[in-house]
Coordinates of C-alpha atoms in Angstrom, one line a residue:
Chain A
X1 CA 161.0 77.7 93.5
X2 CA 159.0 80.9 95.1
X3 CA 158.6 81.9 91.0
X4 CA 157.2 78.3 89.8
X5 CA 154.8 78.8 92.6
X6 CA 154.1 82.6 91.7
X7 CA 153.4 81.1 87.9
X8 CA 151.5 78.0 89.0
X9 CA 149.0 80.6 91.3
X10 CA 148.9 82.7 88.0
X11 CA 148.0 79.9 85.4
X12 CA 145.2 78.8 87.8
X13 CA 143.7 81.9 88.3
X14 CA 143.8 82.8 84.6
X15 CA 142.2 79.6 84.4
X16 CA 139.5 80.5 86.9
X17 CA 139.1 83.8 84.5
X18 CA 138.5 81.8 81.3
X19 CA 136.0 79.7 83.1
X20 CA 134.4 82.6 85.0
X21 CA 134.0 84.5 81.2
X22 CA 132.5 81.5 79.4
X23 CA 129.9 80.5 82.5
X24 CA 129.4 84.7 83.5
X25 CA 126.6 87.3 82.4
X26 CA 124.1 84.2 82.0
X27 CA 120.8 85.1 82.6
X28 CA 117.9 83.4 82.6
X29 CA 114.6 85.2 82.4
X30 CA 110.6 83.6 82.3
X31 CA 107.7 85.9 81.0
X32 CA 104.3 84.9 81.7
X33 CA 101.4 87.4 80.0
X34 CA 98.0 87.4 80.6
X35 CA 96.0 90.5 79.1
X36 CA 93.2 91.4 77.8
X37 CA 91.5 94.4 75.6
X38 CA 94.2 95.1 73.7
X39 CA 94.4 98.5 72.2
X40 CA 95.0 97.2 69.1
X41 CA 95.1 101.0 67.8
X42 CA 97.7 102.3 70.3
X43 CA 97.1 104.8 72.6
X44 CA 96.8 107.4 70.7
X45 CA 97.6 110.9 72.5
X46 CA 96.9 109.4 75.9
X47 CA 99.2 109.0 78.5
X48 CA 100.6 105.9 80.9
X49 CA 102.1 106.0 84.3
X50 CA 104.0 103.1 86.0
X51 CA 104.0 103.1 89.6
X52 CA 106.7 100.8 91.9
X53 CA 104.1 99.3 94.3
X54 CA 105.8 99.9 98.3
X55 CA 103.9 98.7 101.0
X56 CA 105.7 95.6 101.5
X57 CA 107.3 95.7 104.9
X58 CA 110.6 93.9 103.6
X59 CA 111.0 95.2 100.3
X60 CA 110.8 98.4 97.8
X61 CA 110.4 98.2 94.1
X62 CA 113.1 100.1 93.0
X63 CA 112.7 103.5 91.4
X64 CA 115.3 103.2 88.9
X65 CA 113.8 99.6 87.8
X66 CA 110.4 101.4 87.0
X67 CA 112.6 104.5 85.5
X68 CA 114.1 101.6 83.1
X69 CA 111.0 100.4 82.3
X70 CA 109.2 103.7 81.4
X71 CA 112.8 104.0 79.3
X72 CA 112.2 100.9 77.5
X73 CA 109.0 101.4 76.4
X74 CA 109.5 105.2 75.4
X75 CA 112.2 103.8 73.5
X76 CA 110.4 101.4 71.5
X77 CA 107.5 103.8 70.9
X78 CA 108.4 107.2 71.3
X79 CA 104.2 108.2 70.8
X80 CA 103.7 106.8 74.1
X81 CA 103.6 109.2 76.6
X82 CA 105.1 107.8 80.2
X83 CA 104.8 110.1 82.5
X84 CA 107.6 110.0 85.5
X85 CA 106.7 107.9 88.4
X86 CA 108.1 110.6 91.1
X87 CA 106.5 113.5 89.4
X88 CA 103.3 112.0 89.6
X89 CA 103.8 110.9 93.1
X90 CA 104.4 114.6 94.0
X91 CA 101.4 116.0 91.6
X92 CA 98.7 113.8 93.4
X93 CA 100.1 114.0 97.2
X94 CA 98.9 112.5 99.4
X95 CA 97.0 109.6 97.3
X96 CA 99.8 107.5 95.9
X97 CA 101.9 107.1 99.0
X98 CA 102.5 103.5 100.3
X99 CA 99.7 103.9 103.2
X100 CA 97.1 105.3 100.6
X101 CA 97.8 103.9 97.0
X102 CA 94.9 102.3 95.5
X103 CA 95.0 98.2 96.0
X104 CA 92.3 98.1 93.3
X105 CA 90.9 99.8 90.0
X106 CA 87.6 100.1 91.3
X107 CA 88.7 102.6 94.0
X108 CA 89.9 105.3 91.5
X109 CA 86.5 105.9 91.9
X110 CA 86.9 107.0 95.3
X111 CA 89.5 109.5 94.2
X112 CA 87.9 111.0 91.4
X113 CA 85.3 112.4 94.2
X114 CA 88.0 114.8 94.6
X115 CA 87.6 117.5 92.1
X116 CA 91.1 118.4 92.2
X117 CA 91.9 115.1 92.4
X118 CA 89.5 114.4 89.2
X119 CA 90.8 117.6 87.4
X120 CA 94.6 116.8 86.9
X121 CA 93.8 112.9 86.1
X122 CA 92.1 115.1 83.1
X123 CA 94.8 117.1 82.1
X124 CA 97.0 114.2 82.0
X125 CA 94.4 112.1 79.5
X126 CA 95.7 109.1 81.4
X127 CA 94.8 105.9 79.9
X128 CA 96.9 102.8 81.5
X129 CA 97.9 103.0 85.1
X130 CA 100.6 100.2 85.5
X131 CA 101.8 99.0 89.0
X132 CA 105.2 97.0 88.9
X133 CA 105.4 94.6 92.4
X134 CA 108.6 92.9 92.9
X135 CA 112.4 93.8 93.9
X136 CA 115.7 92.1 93.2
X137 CA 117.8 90.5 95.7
X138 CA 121.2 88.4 95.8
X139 CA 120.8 84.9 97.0
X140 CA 123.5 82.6 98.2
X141 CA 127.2 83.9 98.0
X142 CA 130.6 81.4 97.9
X143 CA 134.0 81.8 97.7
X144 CA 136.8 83.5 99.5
X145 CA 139.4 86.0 98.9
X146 CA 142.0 87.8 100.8
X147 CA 143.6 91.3 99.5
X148 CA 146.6 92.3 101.0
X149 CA 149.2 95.8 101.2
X150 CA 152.7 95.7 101.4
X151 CA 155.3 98.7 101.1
X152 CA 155.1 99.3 97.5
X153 CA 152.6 96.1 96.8
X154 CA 148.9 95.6 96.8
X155 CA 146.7 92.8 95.8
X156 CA 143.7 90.2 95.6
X157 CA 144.0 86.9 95.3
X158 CA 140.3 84.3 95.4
X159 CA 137.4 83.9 93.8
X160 CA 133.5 85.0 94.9
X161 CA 130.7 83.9 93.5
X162 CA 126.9 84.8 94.0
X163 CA 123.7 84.7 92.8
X164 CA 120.8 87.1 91.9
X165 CA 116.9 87.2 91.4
X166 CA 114.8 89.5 90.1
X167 CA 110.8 89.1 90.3
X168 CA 108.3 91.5 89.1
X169 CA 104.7 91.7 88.5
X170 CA 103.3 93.9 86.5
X171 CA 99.3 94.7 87.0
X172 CA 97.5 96.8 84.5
X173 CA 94.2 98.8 85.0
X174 CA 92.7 100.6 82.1
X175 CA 91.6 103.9 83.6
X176 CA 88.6 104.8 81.8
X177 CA 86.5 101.8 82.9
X178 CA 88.8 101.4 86.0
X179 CA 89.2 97.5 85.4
X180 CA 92.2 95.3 85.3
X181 CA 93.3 94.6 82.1
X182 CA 95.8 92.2 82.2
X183 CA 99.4 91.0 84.1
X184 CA 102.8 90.4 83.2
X185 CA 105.5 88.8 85.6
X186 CA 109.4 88.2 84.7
X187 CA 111.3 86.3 86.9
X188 CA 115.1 86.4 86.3
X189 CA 117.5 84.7 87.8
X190 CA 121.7 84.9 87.3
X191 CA 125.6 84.0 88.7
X192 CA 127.9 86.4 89.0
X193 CA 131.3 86.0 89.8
X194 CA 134.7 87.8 90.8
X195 CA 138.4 86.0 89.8
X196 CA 140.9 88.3 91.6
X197 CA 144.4 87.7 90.4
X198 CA 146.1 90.6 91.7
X199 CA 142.9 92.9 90.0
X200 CA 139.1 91.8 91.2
X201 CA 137.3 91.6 88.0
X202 CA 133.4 91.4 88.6
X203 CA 131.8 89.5 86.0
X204 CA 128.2 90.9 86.9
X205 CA 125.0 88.9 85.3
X206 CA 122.8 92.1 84.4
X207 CA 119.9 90.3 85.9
X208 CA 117.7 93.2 86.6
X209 CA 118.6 94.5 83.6
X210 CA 117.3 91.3 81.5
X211 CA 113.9 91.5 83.7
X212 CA 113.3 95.3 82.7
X213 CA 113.8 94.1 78.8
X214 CA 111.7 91.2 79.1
X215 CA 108.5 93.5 81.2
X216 CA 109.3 96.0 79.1
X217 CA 108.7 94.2 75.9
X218 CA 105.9 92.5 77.0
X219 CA 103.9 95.8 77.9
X220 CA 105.8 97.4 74.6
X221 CA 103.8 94.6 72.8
X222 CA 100.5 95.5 74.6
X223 CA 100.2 99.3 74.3
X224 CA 102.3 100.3 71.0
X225 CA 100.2 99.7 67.2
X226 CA 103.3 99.0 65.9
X227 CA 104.9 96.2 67.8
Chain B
X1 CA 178.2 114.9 98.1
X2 CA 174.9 117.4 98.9
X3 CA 173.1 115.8 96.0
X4 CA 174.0 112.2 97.5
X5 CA 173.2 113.2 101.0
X6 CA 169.9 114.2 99.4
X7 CA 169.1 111.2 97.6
X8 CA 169.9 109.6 100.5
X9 CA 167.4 111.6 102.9
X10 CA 165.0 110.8 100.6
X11 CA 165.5 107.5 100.4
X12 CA 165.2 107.6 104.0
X13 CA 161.9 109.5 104.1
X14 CA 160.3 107.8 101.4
X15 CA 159.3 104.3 103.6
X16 CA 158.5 106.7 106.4
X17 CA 155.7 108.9 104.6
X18 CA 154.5 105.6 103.2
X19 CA 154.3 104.5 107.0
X20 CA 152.6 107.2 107.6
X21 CA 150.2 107.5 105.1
X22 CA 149.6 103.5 105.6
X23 CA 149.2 103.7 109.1
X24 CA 146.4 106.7 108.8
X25 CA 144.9 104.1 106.3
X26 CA 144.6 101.8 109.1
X27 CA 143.5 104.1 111.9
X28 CA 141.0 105.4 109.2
X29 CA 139.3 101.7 108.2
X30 CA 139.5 100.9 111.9
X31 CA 138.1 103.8 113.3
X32 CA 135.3 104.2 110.3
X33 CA 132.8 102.4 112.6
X34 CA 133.0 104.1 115.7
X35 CA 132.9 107.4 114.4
X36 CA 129.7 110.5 115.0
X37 CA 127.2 110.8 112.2
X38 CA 124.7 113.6 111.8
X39 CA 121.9 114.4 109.7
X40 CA 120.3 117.7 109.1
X41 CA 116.7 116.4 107.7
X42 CA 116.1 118.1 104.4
X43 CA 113.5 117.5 101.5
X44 CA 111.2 118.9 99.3
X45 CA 107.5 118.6 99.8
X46 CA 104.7 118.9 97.4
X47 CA 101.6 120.7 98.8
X48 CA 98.4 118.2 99.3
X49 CA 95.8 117.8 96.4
X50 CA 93.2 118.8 98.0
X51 CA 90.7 121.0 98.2
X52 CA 91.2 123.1 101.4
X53 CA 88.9 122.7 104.6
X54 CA 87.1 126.5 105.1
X55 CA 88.9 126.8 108.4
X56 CA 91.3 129.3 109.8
X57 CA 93.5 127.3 111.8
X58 CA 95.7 128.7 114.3
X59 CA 99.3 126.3 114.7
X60 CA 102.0 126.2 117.4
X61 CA 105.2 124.5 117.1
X62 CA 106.8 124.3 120.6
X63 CA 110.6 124.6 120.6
X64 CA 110.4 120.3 121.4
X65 CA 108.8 119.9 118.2
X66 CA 110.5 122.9 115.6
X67 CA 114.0 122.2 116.7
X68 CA 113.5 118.2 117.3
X69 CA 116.6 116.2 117.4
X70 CA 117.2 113.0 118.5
X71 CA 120.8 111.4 119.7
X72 CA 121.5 107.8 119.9
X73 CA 124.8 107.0 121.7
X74 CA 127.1 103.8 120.0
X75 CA 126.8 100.5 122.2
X76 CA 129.4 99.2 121.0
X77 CA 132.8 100.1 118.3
X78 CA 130.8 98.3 115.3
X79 CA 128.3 101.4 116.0
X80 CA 128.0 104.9 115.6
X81 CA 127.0 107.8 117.5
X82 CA 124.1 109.2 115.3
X83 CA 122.6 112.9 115.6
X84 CA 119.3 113.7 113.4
X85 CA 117.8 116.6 113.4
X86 CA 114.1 116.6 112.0
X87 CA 113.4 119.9 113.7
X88 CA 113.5 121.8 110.2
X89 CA 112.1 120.0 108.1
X90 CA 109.0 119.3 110.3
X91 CA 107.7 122.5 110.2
X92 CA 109.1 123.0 106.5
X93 CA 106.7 119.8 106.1
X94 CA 103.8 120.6 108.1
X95 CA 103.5 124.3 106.9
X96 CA 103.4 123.1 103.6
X97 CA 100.3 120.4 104.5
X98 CA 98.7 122.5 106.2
X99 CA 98.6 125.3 104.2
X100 CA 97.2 123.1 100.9
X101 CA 94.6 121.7 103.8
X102 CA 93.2 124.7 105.4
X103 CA 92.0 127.9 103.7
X104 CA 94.1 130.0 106.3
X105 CA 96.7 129.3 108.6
X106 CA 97.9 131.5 111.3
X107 CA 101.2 130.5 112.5
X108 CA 101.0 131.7 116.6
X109 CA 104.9 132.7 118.2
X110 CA 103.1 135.1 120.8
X111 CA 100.5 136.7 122.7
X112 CA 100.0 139.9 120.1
X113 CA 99.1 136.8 117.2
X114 CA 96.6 135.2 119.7
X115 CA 95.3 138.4 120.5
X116 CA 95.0 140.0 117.2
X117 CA 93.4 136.5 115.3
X118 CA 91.3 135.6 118.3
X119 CA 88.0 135.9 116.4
X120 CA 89.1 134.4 113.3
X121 CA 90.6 131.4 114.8
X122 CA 88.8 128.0 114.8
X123 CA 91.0 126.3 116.5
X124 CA 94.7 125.7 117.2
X125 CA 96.6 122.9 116.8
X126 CA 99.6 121.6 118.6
X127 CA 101.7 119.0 117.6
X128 CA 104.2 117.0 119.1
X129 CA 106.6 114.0 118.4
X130 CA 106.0 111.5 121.2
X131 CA 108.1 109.0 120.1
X132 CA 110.6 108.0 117.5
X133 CA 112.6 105.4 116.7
X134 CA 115.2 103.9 113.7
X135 CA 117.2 100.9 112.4
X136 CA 120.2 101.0 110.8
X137 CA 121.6 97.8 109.1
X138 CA 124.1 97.6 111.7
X139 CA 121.1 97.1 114.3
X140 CA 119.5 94.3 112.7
X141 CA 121.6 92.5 110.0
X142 CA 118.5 93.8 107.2
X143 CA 119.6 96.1 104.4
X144 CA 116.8 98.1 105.7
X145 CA 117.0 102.1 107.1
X146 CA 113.8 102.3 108.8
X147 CA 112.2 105.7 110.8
X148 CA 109.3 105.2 113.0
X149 CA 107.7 108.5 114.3
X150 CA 104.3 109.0 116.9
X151 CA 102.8 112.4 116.7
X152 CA 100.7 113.8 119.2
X153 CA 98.4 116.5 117.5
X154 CA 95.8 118.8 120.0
X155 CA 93.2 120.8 118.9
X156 CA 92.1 123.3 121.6
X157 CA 90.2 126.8 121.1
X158 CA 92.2 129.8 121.0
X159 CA 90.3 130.6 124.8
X160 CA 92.2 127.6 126.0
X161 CA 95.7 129.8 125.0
X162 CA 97.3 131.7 128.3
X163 CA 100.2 134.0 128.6
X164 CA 101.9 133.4 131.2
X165 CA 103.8 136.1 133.2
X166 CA 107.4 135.5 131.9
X167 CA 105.5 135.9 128.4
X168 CA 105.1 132.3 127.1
X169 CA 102.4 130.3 125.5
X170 CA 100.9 127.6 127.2
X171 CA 97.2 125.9 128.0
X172 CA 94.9 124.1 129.7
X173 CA 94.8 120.5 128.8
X174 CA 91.5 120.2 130.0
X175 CA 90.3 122.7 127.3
X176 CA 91.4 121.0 124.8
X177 CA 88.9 119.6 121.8
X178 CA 90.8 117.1 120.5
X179 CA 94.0 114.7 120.5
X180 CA 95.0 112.2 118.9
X181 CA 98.0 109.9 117.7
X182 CA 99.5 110.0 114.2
X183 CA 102.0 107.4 113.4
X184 CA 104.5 107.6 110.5
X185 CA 106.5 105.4 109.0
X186 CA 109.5 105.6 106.2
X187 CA 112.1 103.1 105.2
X188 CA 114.7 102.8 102.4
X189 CA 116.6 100.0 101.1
X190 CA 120.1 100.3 101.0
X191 CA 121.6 101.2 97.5
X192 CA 124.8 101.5 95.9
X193 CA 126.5 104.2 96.5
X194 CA 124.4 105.8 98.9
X195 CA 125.9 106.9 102.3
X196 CA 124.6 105.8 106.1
X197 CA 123.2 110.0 106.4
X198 CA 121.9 110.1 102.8
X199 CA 119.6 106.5 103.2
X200 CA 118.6 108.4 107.3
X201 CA 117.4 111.1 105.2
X202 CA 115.4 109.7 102.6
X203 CA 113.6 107.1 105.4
X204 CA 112.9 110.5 107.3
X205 CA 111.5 112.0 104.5
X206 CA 109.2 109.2 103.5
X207 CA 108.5 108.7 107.3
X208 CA 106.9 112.6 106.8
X209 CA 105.1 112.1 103.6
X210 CA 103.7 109.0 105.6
X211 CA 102.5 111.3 108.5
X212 CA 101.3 113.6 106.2
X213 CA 99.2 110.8 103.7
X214 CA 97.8 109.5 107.9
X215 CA 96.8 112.9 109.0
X216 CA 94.8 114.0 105.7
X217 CA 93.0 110.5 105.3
X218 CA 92.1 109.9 109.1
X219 CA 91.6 114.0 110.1
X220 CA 87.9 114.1 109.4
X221 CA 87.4 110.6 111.0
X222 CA 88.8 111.4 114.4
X223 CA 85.8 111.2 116.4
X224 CA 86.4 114.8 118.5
X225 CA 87.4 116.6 115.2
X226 CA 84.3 115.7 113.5
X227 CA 82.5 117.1 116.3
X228 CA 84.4 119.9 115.7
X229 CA 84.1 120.3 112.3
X230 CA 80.0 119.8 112.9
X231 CA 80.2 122.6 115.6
X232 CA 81.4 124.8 113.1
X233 CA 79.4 123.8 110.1
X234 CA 76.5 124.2 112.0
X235 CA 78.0 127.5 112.9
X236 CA 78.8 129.0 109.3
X237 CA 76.1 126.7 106.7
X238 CA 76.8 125.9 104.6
X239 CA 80.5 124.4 104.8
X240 CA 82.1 121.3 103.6
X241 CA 84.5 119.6 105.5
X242 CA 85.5 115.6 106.4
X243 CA 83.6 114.7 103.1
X244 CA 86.7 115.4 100.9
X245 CA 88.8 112.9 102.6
X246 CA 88.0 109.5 100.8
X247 CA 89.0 106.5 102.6
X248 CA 91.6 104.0 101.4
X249 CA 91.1 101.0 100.6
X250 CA 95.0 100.2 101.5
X251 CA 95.6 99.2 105.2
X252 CA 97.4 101.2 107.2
X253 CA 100.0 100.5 109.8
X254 CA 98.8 98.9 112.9
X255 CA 99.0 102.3 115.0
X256 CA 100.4 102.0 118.7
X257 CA 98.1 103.3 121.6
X258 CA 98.9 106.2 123.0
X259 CA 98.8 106.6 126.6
X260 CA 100.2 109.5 127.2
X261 CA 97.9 112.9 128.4
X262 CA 100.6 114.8 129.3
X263 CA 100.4 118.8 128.3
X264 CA 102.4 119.6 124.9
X265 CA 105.0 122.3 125.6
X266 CA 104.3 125.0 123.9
X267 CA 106.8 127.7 126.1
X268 CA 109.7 129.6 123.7
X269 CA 112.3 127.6 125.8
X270 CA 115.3 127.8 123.7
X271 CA 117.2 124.4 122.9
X272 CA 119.8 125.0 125.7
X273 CA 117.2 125.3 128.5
X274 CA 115.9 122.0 127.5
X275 CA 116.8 119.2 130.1
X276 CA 119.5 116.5 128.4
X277 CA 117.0 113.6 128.6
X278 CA 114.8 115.6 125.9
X279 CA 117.6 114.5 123.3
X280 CA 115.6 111.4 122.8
X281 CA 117.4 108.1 122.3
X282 CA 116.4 105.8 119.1
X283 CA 115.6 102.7 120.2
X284 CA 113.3 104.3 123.1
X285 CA 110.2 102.0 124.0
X286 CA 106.8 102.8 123.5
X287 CA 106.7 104.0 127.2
X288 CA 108.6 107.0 126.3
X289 CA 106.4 110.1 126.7
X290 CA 106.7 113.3 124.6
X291 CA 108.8 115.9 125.2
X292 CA 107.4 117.3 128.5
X293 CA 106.5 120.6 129.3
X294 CA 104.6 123.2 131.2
X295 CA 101.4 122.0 132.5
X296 CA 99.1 124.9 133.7

């Protein structure tokens, strides 16, 4: 009796499993592109930053989401030069922190009265400045599961489920005439689960993966000749 | 019969280890969120782009300010006890700003420095945390570390700097130039596999590159230190001074009024001879004065 019951729990949850695999790791991602001023050329030997903008009192923009973006598009185009969001933090303190970061193109302006200021911008030959807005979060979460330890026994048994969102803006300012040159937002959205039958196995939806590919493409597809 | 007698002792002690070891499991997981936590502040700090103000400034860290620590006791067994100490890497930061921001700095520890820079000193500056304050996401449910920090920075002229008879530092509030608030403030979200200390630490750290980013941009605009900085430009022409602080066109943080006039202690009193209360608790309200000190 306690056996049928034992199988009976197991086909069910293998069940859950099969379900959980066919519905997990679905993602779905919008892009919306507005740009202008194309260079149609490529960049040539000039350089691009992309900043995480963080300001907002209840979020960050994540460092390693703008890492994976610089990644992406280095990747696609190794000739474009992107220069590491913390190092240039560090190279221009005081004037990218959250408190002073420029809100608008036209006030690089201000900073360039700075000669040191003005100098390194120089030595960096920087031609896009690219600020990514936007976090990921998980939404609503469901499900139960208990895990339990015995002498000699340990285990999960339930099922979890949640969601997660991923929204990001990215704003691009062409620095040599210190205007705004276009915007890109993803929005990606997922369900994750976790069947435990004895083992938890996360099924994860790589949902801020999927919005890193789809900014990244779409600002691969604005600065690179050959894409 | 000895090697059955010893499988059988073993067989005895085998459920009893796993007792054990099960039963330190549990007093582990339930004593995990009542137990101390401490955090030594550390970071590294770029110097300021900037080109430096042609001042020689004298600076004094009081023992409240270089070896500032705050303790906040656990209200209930959900909580911690948490211990940071930001004395270290407050002066590690401000030595650093302050150097990139100032053509000379004269760090002042006792009378023979006073005495011996007296005519090259513009001015000295003292600062002092009045206030600060943090979140954990145990406090308020948000995945948020938070650190809040008001400075009070004093400018006075290196007249206004006594010895008193015991040998210790102190001065005249009356003679003072200038002071005025700086407020910081540095969160972190929490992330995977990053520790209760670790996210303190980074919100401490950004809370300093905030005070840093406030005290360049708004140093030339406080009313008493552009006086100042006239005084002495009309002193040594030519010099340039507030004009290479830009304004932002970001807004800052609303910034709290500060109330407090109390003298900044600036006596060698070692961390020991402090009274208790100066461990200031997080959480403290805005009424909360700085670490007090001698007033002469």
């Amino acid at each position: 009796m306690k056996r049928l019951r034992i199988a009976d729990l197991a086909s069910r949850s293998a069940g859950l499993l099969v379900i959980a695999l066919l519905l997990g790791g679905c993602v779905n991602a919008t892009v919306d592109e507005m740009t202008y001023n194309e260079p149609v050329a490529g960049i040539g030997e000039s350089s691009v930053v992309i900043l995480g903008r963080r300001h907002a009192p209840d979020y960050d923009t994540e460092f390693d989401f703008i890492e994976c973006i610089g990644d992406h598009i280095h990747r696609g185009d190794p000739s474009i030069e992107v220069i590491n969001e913390i190092a240039f933090i560090n190279q221009f303190y005081p004037w990218f922190e959250p408190r002073t970061a420029p809100m608008q193109p036209q006030t690089i302006d201000r900073l360039l009265q700075l000669p040191p200021v003005a100098d390194r911008f120089a030595e960096m030959k920087l031609e896009y400045m690219i600020w990514i807005d936007g976090n990921t979060v998980d939404t609503e979460s469901t499900g139960s599961m208990s895990c339990g330890i015995g002498p000699g026994v340990a285990g999960c048994f339930g099922f979890g489920t949640w969601g997660t969102e991923s929204e990001y803006e990215a704003t691009i300012w062409d620095f040599t005439d210190k205007v705004e040159v276009g915007r890109v937002s993803a929005v990606a959205s997922g369900q994750s689960y976790m069947p435990a039958v004895v083992v938890p196995i996360p099924i994860i939806a790589p949902v801020q993966g999927t919005a890193c590919d789809s900014l990244g493409d779409q600002l691969l597809e604005y600065l690179s000749a050959h894409h | 019969m000895g090697v059955a007698s010893l499988a059988s002792t073993t067989s005895d002690l085998e459920p009893s280890v796993f007792g054990r070891w099960l039963l330190l499991l549990c007093l582990t997981l339930l004593g995990a969120g009542c137990g101390s936590k401490q955090v030594i502040v550390e970071g590294n700090f770029p110097s300021p782009l900037l080109d430096p103000l042609p001042l020689t400034l004298g600076v004094i860290y009081p023992s409240a300010f270089a070896e500032h620590e705050f303790f906040d006791e656990a209200k209930g067994r959900a909580e911690s006890d948490w211990l940071v100490k930001t004395g270290a890497a407050q002066v590690q930061f401000w030595d650093t700003l302050f150097d990139g921001m100032f053509a000379s700095v004269v760090h002042i520890r006792d009378w023979e420095t006073v005495e011996r820079h007296r005519a090259d000193i513009d001015g000295v500056l003292i600062p002092a945390i009045g206030e600060l304050q943090y979140t954990v996401p145990t406090h308020t449910n948000v995945k948020i570390y938070e650190i809040w920090m008001r400075y009070e920075f004093r400018l006075v002229d290196i007249s206004a700097i006594h010895q008193q008879e015991d040998g210790a530092l102190t001065f005249n509030p009356d003679e003072r130039l200038a002071v005025w608030p700086i407020t910081a403030y540095g969160k972190t979200p929490t992330a995977f596999l990053q520790t209760d200390e670790e996210a303190v630490n980074l919100a401490a750290v950004v809370a300093l590159r905030d005070a840093g980013a406030h005290f360049v941009t708004t140093f030339g605009a406080t009313p008493d230190i552009a006086l100042w900085l006239n005084t002495i430009a009309t002193r040594e022409q030519p010099a340039g001074t507030s004009s290479s602080m830009p304004e932002t066109d970001s807004a800052p943080p609303t910034d709290t009024p500060v109330a407090v006039e109390s003298a900044a202690d600036i006596t060698t009193t070692s961390l020991d001879e402090r009274e208790p209360d100066e461990r200031q608790p997080a959480n403290a309200s805005s009424a909360n004065p700085a670490p007090s000190g001698e007033t002469s």
